PDB file of C-alpha atoms in Angstrom:
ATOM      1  CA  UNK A 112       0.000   0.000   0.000  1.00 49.00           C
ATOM      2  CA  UNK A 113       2.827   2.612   0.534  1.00 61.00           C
ATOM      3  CA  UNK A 114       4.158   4.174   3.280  1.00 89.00           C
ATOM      4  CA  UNK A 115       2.461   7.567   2.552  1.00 98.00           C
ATOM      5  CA  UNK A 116      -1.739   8.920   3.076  1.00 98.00           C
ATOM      6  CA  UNK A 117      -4.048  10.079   1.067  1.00 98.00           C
ATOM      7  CA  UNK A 118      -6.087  12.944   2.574  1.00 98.00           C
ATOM      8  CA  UNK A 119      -8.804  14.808   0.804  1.00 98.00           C
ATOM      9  CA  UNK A 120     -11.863  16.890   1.799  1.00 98.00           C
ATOM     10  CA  UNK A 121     -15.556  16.705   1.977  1.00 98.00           C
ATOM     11  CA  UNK A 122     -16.421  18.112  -1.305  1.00 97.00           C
ATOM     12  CA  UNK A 123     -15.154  14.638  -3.041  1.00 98.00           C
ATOM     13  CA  UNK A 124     -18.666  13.582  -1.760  1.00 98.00           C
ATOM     14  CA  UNK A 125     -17.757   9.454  -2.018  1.00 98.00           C
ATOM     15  CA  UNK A 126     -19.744   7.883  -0.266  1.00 98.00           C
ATOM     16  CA  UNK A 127     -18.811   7.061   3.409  1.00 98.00           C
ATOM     17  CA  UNK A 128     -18.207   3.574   3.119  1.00 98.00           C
ATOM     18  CA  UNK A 129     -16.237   3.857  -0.311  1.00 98.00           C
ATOM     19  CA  UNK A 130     -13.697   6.702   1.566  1.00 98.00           C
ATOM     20  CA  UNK A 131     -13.611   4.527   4.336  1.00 98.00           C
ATOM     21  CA  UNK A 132     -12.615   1.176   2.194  1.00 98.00           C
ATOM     22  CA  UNK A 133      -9.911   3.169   0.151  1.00 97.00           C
ATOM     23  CA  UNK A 134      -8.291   4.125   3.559  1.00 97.00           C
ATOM     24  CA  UNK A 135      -8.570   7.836   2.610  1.00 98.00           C
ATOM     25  CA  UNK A 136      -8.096  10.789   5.757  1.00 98.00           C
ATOM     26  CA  UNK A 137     -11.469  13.143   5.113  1.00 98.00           C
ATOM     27  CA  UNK A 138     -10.910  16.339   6.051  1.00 98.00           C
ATOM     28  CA  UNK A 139     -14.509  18.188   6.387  1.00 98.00           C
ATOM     29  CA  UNK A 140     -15.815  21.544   5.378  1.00 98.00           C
ATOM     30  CA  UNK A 141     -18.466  22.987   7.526  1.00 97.00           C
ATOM     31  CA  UNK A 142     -21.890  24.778   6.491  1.00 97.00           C
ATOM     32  CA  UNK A 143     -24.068  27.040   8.386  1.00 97.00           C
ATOM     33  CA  UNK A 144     -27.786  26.740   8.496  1.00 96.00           C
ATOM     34  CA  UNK A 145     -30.959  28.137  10.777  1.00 94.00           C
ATOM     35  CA  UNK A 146     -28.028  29.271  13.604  1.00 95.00           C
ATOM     36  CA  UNK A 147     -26.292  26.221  13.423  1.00 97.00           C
ATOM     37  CA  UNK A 148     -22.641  25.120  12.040  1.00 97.00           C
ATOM     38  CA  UNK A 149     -22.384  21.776  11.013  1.00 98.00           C
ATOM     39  CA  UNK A 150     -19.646  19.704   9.788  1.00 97.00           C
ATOM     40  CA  UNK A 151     -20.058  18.248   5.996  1.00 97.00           C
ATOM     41  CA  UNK A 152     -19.255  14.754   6.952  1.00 98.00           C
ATOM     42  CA  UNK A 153     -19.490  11.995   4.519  1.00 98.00           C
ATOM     43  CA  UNK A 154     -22.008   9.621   6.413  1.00 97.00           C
ATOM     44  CA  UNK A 155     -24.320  12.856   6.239  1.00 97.00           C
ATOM     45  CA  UNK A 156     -23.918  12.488  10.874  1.00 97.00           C
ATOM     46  CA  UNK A 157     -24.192  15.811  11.456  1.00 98.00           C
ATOM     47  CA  UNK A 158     -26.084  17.173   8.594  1.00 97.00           C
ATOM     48  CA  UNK A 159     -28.175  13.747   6.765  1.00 97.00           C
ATOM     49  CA  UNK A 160     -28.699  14.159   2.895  1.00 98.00           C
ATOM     50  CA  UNK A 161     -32.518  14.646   3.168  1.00 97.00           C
ATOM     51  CA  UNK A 162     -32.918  16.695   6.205  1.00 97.00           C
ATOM     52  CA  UNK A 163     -30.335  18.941   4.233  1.00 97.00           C
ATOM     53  CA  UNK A 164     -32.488  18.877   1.160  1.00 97.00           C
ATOM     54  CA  UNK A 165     -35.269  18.802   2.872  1.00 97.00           C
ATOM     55  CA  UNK A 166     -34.327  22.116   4.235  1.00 96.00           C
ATOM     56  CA  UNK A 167     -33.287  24.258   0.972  1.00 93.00           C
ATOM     57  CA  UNK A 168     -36.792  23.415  -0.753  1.00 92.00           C
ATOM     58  CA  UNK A 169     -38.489  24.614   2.700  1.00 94.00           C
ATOM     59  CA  UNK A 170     -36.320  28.022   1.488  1.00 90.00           C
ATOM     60  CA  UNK A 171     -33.378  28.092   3.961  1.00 93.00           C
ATOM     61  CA  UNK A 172     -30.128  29.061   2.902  1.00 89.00           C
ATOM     62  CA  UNK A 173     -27.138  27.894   3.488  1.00 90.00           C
ATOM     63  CA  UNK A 174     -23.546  29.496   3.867  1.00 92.00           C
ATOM     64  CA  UNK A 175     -20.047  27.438   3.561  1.00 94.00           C
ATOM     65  CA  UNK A 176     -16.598  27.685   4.779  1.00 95.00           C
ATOM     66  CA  UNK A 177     -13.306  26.144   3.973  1.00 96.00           C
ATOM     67  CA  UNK A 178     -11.555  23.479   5.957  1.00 97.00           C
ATOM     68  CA  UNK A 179      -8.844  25.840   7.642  1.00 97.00           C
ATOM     69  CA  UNK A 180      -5.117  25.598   8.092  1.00 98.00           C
ATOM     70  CA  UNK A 181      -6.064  24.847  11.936  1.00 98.00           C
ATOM     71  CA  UNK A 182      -8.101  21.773  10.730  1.00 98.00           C
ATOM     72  CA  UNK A 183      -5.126  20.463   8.089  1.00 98.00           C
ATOM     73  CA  UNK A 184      -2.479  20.645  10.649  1.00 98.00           C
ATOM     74  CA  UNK A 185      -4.354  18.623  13.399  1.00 98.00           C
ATOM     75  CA  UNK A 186      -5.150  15.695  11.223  1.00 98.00           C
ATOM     76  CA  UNK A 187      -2.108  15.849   9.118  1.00 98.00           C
ATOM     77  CA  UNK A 188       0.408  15.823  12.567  1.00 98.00           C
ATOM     78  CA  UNK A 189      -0.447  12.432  13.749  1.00 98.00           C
ATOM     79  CA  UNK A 190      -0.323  11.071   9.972  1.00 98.00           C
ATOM     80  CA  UNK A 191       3.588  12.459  10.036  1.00 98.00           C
ATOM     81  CA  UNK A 192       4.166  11.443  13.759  1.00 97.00           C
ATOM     82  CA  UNK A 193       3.411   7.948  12.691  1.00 97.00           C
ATOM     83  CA  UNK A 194       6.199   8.252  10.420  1.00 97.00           C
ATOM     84  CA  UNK A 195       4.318   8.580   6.735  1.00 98.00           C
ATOM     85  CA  UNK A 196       3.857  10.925   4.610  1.00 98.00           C
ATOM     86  CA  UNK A 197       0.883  12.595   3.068  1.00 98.00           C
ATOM     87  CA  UNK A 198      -0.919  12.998  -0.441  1.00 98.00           C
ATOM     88  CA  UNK A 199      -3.573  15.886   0.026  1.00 98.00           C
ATOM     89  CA  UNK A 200      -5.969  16.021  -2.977  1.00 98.00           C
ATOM     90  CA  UNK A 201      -7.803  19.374  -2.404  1.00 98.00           C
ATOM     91  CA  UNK A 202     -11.088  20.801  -4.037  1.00 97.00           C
ATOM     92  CA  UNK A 203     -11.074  22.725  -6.820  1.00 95.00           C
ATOM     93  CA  UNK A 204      -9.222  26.321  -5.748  1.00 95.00           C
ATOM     94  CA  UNK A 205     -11.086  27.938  -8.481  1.00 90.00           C
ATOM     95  CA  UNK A 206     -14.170  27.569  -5.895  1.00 91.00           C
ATOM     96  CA  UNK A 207     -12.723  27.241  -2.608  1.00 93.00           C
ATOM     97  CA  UNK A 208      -9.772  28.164  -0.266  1.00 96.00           C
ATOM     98  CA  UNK A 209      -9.084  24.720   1.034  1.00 97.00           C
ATOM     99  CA  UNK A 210      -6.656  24.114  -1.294  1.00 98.00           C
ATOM    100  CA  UNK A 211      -4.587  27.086  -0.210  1.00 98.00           C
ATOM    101  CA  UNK A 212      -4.985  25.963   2.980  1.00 98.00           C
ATOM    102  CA  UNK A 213      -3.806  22.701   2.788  1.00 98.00           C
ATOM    103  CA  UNK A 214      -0.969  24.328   1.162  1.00 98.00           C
ATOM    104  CA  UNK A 215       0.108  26.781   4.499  1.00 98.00           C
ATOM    105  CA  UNK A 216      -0.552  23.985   6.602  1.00 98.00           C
ATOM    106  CA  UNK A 217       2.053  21.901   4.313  1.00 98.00           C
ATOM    107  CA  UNK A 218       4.558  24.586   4.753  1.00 98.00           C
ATOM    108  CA  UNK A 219       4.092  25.276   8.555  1.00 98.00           C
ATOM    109  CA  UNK A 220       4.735  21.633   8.968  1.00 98.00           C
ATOM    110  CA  UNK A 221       8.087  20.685   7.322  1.00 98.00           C
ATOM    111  CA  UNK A 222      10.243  22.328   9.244  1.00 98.00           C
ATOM    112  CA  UNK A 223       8.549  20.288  12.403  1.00 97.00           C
ATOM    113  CA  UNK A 224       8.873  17.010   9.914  1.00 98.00           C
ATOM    114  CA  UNK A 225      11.908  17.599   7.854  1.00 97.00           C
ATOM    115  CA  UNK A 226      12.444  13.769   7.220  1.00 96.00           C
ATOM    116  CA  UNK A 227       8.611  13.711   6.210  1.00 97.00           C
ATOM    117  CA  UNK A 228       7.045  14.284   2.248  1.00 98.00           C
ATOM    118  CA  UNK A 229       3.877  16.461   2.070  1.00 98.00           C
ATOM    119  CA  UNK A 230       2.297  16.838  -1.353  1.00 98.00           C
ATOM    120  CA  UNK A 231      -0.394  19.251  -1.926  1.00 98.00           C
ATOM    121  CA  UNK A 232      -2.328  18.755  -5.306  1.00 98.00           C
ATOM    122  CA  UNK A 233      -5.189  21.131  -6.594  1.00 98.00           C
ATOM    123  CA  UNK A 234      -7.495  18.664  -8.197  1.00 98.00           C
ATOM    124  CA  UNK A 235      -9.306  21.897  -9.938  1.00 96.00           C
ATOM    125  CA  UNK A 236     -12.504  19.192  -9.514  1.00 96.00           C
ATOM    126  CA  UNK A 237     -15.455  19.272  -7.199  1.00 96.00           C
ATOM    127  CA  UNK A 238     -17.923  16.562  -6.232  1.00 97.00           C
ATOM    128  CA  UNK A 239     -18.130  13.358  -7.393  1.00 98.00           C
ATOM    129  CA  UNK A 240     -15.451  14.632 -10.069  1.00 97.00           C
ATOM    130  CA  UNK A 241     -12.959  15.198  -7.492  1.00 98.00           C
ATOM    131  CA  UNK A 242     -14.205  12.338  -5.646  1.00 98.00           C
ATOM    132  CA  UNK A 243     -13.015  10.207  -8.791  1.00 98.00           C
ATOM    133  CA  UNK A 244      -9.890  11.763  -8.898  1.00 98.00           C
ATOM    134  CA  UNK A 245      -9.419  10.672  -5.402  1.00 98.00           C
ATOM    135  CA  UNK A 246     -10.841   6.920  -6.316  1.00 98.00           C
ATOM    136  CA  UNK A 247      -8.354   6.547  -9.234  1.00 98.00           C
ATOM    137  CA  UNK A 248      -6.004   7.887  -6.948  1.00 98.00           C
ATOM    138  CA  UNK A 249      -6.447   5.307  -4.452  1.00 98.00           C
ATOM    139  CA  UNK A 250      -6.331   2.651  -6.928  1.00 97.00           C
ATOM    140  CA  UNK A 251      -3.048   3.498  -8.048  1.00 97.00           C
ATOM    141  CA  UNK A 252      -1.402   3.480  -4.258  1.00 97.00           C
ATOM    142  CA  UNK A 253      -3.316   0.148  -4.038  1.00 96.00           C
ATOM    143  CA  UNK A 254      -1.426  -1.485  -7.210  1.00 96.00           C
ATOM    144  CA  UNK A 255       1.947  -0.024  -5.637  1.00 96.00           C
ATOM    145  CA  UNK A 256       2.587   3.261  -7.128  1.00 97.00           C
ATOM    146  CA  UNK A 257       5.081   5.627  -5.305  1.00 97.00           C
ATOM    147  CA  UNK A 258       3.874   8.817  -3.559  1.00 98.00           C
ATOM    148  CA  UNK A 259       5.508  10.576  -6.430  1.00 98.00           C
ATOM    149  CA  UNK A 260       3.912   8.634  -9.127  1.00 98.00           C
ATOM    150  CA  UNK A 261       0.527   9.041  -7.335  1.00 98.00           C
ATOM    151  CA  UNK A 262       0.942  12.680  -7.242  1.00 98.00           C
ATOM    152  CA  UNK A 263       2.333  12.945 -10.862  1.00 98.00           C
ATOM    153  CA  UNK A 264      -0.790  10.578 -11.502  1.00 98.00           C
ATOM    154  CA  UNK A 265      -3.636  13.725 -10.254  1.00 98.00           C
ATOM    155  CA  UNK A 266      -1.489  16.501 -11.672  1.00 98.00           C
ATOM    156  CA  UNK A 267      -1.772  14.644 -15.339  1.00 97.00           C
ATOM    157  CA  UNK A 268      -5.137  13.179 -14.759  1.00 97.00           C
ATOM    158  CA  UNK A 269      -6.967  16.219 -13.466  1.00 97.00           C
ATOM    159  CA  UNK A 270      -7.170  18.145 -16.645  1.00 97.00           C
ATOM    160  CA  UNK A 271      -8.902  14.860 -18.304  1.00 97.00           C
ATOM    161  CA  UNK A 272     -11.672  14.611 -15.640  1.00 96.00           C
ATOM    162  CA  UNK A 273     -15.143  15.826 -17.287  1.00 97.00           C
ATOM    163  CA  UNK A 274     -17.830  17.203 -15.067  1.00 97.00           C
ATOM    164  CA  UNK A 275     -20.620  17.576 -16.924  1.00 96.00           C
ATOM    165  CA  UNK A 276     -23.832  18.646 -15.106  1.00 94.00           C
ATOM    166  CA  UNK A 277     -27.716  20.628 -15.015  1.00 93.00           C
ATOM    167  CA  UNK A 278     -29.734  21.972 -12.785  1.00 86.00           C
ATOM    168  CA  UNK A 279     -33.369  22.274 -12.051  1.00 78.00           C
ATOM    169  CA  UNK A 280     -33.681  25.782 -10.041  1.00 68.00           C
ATOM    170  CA  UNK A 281     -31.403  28.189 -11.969  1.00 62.00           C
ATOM    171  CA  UNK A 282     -32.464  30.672  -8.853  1.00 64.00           C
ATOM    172  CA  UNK A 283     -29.104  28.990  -6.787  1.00 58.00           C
ATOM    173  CA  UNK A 284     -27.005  30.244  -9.516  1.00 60.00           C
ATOM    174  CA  UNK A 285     -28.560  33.463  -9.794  1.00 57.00           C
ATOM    175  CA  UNK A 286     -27.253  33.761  -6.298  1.00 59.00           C
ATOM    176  CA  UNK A 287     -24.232  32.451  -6.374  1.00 55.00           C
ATOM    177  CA  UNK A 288     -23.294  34.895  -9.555  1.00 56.00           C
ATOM    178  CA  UNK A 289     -23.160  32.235 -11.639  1.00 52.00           C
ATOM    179  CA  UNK A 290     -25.894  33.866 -14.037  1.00 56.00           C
ATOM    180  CA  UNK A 291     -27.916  37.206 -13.943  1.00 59.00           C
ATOM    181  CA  UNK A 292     -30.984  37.984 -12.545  1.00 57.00           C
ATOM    182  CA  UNK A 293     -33.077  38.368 -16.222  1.00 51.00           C
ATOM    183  CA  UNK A 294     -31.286  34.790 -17.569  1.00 55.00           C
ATOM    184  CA  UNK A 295     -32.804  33.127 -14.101  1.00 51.00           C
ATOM    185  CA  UNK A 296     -36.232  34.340 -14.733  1.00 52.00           C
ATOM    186  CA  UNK A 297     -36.431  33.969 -17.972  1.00 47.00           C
ATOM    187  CA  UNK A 298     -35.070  30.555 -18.666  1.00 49.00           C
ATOM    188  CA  UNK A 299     -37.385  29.531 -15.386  1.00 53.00           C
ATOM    189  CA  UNK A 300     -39.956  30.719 -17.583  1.00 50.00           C
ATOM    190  CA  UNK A 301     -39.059  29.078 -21.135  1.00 51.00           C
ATOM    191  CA  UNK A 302     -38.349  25.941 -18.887  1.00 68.00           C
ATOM    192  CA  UNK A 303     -34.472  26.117 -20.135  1.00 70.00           C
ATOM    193  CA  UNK A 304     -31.675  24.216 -18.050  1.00 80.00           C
ATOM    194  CA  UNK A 305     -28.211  25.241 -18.336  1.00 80.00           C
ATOM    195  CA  UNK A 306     -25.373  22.596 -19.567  1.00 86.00           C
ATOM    196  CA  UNK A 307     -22.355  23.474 -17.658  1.00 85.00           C
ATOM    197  CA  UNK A 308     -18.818  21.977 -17.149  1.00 88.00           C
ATOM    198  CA  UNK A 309     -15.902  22.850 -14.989  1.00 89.00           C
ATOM    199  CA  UNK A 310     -13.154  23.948 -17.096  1.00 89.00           C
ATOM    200  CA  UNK A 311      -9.220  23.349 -16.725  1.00 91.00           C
ATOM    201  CA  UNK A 312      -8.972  26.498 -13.869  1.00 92.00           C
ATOM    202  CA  UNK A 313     -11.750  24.882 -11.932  1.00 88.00           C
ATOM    203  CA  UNK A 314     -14.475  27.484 -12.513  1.00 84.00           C
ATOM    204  CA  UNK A 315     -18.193  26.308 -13.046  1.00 81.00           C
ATOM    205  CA  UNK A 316     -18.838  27.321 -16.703  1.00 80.00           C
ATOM    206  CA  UNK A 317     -22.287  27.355 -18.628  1.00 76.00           C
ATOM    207  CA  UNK A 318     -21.968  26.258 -22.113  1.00 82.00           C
ATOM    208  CA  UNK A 319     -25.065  25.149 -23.345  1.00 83.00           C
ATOM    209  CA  UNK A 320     -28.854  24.960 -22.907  1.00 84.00           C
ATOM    210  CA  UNK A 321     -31.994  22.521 -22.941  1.00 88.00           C
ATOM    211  CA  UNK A 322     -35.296  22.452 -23.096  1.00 85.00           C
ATOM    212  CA  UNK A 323     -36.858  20.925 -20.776  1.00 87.00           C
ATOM    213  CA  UNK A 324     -35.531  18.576 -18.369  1.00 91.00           C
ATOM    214  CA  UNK A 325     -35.130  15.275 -19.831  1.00 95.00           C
ATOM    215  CA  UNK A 326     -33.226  16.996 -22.881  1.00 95.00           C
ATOM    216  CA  UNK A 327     -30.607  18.287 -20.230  1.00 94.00           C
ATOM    217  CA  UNK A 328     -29.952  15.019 -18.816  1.00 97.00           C
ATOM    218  CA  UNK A 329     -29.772  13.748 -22.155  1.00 97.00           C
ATOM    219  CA  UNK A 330     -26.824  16.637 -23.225  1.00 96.00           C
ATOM    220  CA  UNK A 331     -24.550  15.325 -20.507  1.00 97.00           C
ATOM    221  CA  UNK A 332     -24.553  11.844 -22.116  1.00 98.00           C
ATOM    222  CA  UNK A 333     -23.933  13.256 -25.066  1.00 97.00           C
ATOM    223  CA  UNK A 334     -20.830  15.364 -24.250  1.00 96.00           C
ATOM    224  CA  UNK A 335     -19.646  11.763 -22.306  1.00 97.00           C
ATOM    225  CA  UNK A 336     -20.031  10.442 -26.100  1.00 97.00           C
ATOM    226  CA  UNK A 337     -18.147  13.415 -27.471  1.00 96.00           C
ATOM    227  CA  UNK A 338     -15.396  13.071 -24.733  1.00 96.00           C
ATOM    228  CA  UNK A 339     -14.609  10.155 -22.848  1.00 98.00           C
ATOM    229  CA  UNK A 340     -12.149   7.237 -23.117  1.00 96.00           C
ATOM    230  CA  UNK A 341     -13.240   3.682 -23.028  1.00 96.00           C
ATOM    231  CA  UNK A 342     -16.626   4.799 -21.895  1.00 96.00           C
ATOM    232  CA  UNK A 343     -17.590   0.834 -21.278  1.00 97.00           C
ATOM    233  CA  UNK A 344     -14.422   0.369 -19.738  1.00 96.00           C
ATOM    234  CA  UNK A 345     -14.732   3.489 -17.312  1.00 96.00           C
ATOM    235  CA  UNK A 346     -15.814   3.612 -13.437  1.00 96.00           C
ATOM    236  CA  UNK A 347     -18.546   6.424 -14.014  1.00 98.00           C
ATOM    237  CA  UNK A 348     -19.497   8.758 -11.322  1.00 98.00           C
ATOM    238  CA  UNK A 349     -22.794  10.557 -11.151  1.00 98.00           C
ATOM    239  CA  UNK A 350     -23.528  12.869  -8.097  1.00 98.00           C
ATOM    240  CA  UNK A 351     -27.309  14.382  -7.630  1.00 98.00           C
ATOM    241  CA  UNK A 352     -29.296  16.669  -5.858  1.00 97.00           C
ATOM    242  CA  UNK A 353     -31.636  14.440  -3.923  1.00 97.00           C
ATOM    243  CA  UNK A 354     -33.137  13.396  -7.313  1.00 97.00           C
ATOM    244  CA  UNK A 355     -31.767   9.765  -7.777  1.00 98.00           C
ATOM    245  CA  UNK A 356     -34.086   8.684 -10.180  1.00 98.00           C
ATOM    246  CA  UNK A 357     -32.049  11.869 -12.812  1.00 98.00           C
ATOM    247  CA  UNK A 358     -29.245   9.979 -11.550  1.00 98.00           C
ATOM    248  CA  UNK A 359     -30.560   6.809 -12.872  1.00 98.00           C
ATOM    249  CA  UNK A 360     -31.727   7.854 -15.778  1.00 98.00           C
ATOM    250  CA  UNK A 361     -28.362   9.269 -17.120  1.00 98.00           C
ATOM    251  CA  UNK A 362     -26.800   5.934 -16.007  1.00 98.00           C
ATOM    252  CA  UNK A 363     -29.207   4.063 -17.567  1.00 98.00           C
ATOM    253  CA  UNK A 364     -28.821   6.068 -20.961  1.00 98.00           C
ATOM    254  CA  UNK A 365     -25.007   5.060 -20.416  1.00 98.00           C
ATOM    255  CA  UNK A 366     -25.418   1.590 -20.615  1.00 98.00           C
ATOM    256  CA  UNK A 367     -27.363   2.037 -23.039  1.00 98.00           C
ATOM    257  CA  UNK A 368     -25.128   3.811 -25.177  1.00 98.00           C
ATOM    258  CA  UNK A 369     -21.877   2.658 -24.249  1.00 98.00           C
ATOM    259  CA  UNK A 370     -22.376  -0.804 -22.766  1.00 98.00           C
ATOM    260  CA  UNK A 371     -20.366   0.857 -19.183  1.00 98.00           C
ATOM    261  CA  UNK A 372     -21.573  -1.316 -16.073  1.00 97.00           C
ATOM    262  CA  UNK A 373     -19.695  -0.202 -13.106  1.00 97.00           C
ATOM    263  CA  UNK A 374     -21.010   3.524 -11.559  1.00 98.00           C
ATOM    264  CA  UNK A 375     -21.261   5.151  -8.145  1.00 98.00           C
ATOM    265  CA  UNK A 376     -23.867   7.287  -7.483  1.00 98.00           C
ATOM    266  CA  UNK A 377     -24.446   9.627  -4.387  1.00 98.00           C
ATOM    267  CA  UNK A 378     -25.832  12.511  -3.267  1.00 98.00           C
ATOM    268  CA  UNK A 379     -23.922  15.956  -3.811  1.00 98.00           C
ATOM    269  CA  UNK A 380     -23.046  16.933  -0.100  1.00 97.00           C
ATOM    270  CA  UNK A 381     -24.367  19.795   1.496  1.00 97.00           C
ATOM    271  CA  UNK A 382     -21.467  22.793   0.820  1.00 95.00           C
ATOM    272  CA  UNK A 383     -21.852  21.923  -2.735  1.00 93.00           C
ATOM    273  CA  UNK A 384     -25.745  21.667  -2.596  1.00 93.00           C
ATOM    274  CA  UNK A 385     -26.048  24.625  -0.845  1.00 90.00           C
ATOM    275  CA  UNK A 386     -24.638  26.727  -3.707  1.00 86.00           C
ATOM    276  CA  UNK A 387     -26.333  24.095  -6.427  1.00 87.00           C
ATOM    277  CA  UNK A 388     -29.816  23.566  -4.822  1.00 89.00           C
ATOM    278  CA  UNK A 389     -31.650  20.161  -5.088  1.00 93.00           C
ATOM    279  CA  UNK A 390     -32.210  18.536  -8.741  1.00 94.00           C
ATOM    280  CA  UNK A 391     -28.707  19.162  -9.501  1.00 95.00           C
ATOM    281  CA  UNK A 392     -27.695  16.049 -11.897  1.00 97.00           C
ATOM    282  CA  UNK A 393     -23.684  15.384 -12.646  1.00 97.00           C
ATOM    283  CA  UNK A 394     -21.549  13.203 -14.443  1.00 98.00           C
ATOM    284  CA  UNK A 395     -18.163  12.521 -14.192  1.00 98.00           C
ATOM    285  CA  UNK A 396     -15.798  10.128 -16.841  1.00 98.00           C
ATOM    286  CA  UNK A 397     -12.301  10.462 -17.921  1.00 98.00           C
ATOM    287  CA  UNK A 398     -11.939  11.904 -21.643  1.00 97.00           C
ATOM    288  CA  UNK A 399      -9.394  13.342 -23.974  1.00 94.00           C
ATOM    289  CA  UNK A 400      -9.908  16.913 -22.536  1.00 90.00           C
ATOM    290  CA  UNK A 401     -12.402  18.330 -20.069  1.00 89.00           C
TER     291      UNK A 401
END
């Protein structure tokens, strides 16, 4: 297995039991709701899936904050202590500070650790997209890979990990900046859905549009078609909104398609949701760009 760690953060959103059976070190990122803070763990403890759901259609709003260089340090000491070193695949810096960090708390511990590696990788991925990252990741540590090779595995790999996905409220973007006011009402109106994908700096970009719901889910299958590698050969990753049966759908399109048989799908974790709202619907794959 290595003598080194793998940590990431919440926002990979695997599922618990996954994480757990990959021997990965979750690092969480907290959201506040109604007065409260919660951590985003990835058994849903604190915060369950459809309490959290539950919540945003009642019309609460949540607000999100970074895991801090407080919260890196105290789960990475013990890790170096015990005489290994560390792999920290971080969530996208293009939406997040985590990454950065993971970074300080890097560089605050060498000089404690000199004999120790610590290798801090921007996976410019969110979600189930970084959360495959992290899986293929995991898989290469498990069929011997160095700590090196790992790492020089995430830098080349990241920039061929598609995230594809739609949403069903465009009103969470309109708050989140992601589109104006007039292109939320209207396309609420017209019934459009935005196509978006995270490009190679790790920004959420909208590049498309559907009518209608169905023909959104549809799109993403379509850009896997355009994109992806060995799509029947692939471990496919589709994250959702509390809307599983979108989730199955896509899938089952997939197979469809492409013949693919092996998929996770899970819920996208509260900090995510709260800036995505339910019915979110995304797909992740390896291709030959993003």
């Amino acid at each position: 297995m290595g003598d080194y760690v793998i940590f990431t953060d919440s926002c990979c959103d695997l599922p618990a039991e996954l994480a757990e059976s990959l021997s990965l070190e979750v690092v969480p990122l907290r959201l506040s709701m109604g007065g409260q803070e919660y951590r985003n763990l990835l058994d849903g403890s604190e915060i369950g899936f459809k309490e959290f759901y539950g919540r945003i259609r009642a019309g609460e709003m949540g607000t999100t904050s970074a895991v801090s260089v407080g919260d890196y340090e105290a789960r990475m000491r013990p890790v170096l202590e015990a005489g290994k070193d560390i792999l920290c695949l971080c969530f996208s810096s293009g939406l997040s500070t985590t990454f950065q960090s993971a970074s300080i708390a890097a560089e605050d511990l060498r000089p404690e650790f000199p004999q120790r590696k610590i290798f801090v990788v921007d996976t410019l991925s969110a979600s189930l997209g970084q959360g495959l990252l992290v899986y293929l990741c995991a898989k290469e540590r498990s069929a011997g890979k160095s700590l090196e090779e790992v790492r020089d595995y995430a830098e080349k790999t990241k920039y061929s990990l598609c995230h594809w996905f739609t949403v069903n409220d465009l009103n969470h973007l309109k708050r989140g900046g992601r589109i104006s006011a007039a292109t939320a009402m209207f396309g609420t109106m017209l019934s459009i859905k935005p196509v978006m994908h995270m490009d190679d700096e790790g920004h959420l970009i909208p590049v498309g549009k559907a009518r209608g719901r169905k023909a959104s889910l549809l799109a993403l299958v379509d850009e896997m078609e355009k994109r992806a590698i060995d799509p029947a050969g692939q471990t496919i990753f589709i994250s959702h909104g509390d809307c599983r049966e979108d989730a199955e759908f896509v899938a089952e399109e997939i197979r469809r398609r492409f013949g693919t048989t092996d998929f996770t799908i899970h819920y996208v974790g509260p900090v995510i949701g709260s800036h995505t709202g339910c019915g979110v619907v995304a797909l992740f794959f390896v291709g030959k760009e993003r």
